Tab-separated table of C-alpha atoms in Angstrom:
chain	number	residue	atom	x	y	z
A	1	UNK	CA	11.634	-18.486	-22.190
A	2	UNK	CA	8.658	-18.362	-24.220
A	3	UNK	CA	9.217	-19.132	-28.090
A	4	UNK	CA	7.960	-16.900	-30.889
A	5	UNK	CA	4.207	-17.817	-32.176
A	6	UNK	CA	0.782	-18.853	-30.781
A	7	UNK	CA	0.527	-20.462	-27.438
A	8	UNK	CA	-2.732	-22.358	-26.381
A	9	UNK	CA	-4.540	-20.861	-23.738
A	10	UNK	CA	-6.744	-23.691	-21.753
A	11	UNK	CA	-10.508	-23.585	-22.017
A	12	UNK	CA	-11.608	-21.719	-18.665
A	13	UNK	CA	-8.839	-19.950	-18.447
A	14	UNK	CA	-8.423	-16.063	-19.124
A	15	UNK	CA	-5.183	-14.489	-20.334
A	16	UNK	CA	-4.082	-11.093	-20.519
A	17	UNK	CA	-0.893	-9.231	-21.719
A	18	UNK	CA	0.059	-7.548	-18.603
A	19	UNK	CA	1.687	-3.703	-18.839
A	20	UNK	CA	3.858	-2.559	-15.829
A	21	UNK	CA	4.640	1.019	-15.570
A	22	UNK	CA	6.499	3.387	-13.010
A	23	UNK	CA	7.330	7.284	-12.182
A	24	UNK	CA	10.514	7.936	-10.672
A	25	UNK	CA	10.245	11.222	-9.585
A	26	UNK	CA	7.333	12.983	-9.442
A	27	UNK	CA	5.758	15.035	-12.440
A	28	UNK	CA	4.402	18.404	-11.364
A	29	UNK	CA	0.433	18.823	-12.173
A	30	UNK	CA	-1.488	22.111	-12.030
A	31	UNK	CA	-4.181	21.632	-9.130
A	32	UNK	CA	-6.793	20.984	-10.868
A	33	UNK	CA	-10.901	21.990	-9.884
A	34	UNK	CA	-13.507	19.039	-9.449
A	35	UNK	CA	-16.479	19.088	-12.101
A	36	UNK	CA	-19.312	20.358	-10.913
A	37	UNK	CA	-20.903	18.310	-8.364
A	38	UNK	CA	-18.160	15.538	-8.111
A	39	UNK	CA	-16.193	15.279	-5.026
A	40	UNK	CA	-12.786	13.055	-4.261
A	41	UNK	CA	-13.023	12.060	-0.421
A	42	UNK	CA	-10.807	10.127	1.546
A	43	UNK	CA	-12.241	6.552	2.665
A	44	UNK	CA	-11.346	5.520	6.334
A	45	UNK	CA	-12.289	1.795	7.071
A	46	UNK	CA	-14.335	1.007	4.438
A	47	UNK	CA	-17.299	-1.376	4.654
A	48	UNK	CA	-16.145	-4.796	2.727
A	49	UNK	CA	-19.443	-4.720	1.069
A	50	UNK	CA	-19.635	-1.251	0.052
A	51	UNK	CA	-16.389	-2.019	-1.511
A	52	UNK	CA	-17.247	-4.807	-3.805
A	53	UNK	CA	-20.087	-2.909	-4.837
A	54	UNK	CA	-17.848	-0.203	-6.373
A	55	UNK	CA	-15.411	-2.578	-7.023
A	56	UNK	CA	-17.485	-4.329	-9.321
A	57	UNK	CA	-19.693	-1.815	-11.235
A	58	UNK	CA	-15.831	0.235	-12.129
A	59	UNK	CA	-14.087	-2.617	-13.513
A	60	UNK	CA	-16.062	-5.832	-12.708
A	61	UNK	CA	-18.645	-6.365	-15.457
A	62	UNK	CA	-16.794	-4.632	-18.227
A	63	UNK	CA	-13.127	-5.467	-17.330
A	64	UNK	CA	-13.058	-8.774	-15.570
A	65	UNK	CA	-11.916	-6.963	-12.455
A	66	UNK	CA	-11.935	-9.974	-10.163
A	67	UNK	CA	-8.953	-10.381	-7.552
A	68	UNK	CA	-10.542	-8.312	-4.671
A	69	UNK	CA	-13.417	-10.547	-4.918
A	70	UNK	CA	-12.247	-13.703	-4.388
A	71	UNK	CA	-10.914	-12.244	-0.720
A	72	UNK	CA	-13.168	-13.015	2.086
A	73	UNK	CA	-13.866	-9.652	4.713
A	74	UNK	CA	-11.313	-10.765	6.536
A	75	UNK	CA	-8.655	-10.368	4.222
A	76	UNK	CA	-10.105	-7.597	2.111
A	77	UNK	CA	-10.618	-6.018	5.395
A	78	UNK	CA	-7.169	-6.223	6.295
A	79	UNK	CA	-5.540	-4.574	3.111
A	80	UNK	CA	-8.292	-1.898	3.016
A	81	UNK	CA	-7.949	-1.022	6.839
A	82	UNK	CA	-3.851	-1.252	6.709
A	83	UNK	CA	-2.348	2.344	7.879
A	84	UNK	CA	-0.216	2.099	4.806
A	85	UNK	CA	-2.800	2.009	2.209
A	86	UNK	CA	-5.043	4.847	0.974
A	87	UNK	CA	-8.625	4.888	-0.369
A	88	UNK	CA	-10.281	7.995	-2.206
A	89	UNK	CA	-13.376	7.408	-3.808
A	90	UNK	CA	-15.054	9.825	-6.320
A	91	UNK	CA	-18.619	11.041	-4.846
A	92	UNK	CA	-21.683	12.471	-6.783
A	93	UNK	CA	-24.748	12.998	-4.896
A	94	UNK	CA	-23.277	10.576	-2.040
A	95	UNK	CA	-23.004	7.657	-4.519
A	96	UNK	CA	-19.302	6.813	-5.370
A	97	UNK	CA	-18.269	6.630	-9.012
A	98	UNK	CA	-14.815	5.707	-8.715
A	99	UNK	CA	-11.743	4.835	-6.486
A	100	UNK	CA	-8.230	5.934	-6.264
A	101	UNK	CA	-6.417	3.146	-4.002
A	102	UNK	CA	-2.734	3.916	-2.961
A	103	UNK	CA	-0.844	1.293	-1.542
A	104	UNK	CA	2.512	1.899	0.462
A	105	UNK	CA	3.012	-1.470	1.976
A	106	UNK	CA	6.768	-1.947	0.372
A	107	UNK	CA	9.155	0.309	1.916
A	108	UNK	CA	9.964	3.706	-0.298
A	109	UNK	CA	7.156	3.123	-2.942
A	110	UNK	CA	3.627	3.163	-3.896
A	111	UNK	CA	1.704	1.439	-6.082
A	112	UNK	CA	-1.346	2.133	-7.442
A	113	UNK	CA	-3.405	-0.597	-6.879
A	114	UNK	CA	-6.528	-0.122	-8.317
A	115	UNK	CA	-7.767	3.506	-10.209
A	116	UNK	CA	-11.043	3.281	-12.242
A	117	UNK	CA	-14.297	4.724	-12.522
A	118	UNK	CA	-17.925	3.744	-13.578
A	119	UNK	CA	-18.719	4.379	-17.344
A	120	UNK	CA	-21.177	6.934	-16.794
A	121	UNK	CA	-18.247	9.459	-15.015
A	122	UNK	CA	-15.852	8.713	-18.508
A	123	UNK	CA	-15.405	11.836	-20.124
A	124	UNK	CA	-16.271	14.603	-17.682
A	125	UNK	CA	-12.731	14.695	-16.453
A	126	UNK	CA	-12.741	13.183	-13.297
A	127	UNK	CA	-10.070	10.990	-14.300
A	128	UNK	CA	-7.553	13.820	-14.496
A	129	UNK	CA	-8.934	14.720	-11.471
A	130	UNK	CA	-8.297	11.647	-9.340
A	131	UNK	CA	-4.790	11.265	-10.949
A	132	UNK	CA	-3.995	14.633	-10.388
A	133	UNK	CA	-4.693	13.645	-7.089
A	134	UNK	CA	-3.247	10.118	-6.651
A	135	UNK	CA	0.323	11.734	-8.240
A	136	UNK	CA	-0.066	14.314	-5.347
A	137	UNK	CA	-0.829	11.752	-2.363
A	138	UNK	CA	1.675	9.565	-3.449
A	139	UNK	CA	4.832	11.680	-3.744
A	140	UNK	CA	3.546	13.534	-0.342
A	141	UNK	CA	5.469	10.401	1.322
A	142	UNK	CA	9.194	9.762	1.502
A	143	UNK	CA	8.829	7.075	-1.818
A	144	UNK	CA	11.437	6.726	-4.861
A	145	UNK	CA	8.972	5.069	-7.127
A	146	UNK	CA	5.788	5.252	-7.972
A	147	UNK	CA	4.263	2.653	-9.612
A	148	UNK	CA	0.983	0.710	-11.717
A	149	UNK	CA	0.670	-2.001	-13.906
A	150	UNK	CA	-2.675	-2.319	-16.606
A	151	UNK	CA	-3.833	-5.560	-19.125
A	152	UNK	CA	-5.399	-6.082	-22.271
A	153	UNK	CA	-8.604	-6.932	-19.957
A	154	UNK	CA	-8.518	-3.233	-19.220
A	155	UNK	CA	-10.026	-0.064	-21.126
A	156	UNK	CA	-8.196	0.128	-24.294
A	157	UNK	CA	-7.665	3.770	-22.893
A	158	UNK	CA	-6.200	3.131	-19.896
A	159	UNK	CA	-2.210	2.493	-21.046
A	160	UNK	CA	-2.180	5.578	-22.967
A	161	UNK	CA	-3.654	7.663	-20.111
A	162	UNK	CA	-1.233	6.330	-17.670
A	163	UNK	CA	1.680	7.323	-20.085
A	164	UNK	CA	-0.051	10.921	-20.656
A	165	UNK	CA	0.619	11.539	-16.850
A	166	UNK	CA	4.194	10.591	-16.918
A	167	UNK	CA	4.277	6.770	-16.490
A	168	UNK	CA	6.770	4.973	-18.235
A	169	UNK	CA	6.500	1.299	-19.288
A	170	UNK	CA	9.297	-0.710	-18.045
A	171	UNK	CA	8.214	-4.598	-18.148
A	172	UNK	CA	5.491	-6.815	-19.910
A	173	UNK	CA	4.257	-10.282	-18.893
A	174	UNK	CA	1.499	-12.908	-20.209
A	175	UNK	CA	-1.139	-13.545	-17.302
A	176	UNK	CA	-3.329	-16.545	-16.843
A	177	UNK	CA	-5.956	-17.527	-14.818
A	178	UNK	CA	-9.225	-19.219	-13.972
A	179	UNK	CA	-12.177	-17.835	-15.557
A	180	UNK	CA	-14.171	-16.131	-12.535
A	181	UNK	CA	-17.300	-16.377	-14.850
A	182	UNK	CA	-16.977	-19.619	-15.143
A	183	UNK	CA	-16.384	-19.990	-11.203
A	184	UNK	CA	-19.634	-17.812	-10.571
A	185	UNK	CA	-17.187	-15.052	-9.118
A	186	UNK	CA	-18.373	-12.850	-12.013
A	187	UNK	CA	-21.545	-12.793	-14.130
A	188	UNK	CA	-21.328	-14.858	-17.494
A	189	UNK	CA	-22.089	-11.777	-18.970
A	190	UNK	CA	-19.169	-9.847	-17.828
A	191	UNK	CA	-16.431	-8.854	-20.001
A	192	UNK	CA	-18.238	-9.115	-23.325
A	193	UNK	CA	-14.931	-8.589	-24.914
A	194	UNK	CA	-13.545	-11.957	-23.666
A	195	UNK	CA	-15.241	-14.785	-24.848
A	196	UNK	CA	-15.041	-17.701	-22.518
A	197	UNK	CA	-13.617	-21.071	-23.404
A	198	UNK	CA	-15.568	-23.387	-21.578
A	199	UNK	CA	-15.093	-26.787	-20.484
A	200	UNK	CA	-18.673	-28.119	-21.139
């Protein structure tokens, strides 16, 4: 058990405060309309690199989004082409601006792996949009929970959106690990809101 007070964090090493949240039945949303010229469209065997691309400008420069990139295509290809997991992505003018990834690997629950879109679509409510959505798609399935989790790397918006749409916060845990700027997984520039704590 972790005592009360500060607690070192190791030079190249990143650490977040890690927020898990669930729905346990599902909360009813009014359909809602897609802003003009955005589109939500389902994503059937997705091209690995395609995938890193919006991977990375959603959550990769500004949040430190870094997990899917460390996977070679082999494994990213094997999550992203699994029958039990579900890619949307958010289209305007056949560029996508955002993804929507349900996962239903565990028996009788989803989680929502990764939700996020690229700074230019914040505030033109696609975000309702593709939640409104991924609370749809996910409860169309024979689950009992569905379920997220979000980190102080993330938007400082993002915990209080996920509780807006009926998610309720049920555990918290301390995160650590390498610093993928400092591994050349991410640009040093990424995350301006983390400094790193190099070992030079």
């Amino acid at each position: 058990m972790l005592k009360d007070g500060y607690h070192d964090i190791p030079a190249g090493k990143i650490a977040a405060i890690v927020t898990h949240l669930e729905m346990r039945e599902q909360v009813m949303m009014r359909p809602l309309i897609a802003p003009e010229g955005l589109t939500l469209e389902t994503v059937k065997q997705p091209d690995c690199e395609w995938y890193r691309d919006l991977f990375m400008r959603i959550g990769g420069q500004d949040w430190l989004w870094f997990s899917r990139l460390e996977l070679d295509d082999a494994a990213l290809g094997a999550i992203l082409n699994d029958p039990d997991v579900e890619l949307y992505a958010l289209m305007q003018d056949g560029v996508a601006q955002g993804m929507v990834e349900l996962d239903f690997r565990q028996p009788d629950e989803c989680e929502l792996a990764f939700f996020g879109l690229t700074a230019q679509m914040i505030g033109q409510g696609a975000g309702r949009l593709m939640m409104t959505h991924a609370i749809a798609r996910a409860w169309a399935r024979p689950i009992s929970r569905f379920h997220l989790h979000t980190c102080t790397l993330d938007s400082p918006q993002a915990l209080g959106f996920y509780q807006r749409f009926g998610f309720v916060a049920y555990r918290r845990q301390v995160e650590i690990a390498d610093d993928p700027r400092l591994s050349g997984g991410l640009p040093r520039d990424a995350g301006a809101h983390v400094p790193i704590l190099s070992q030079d």
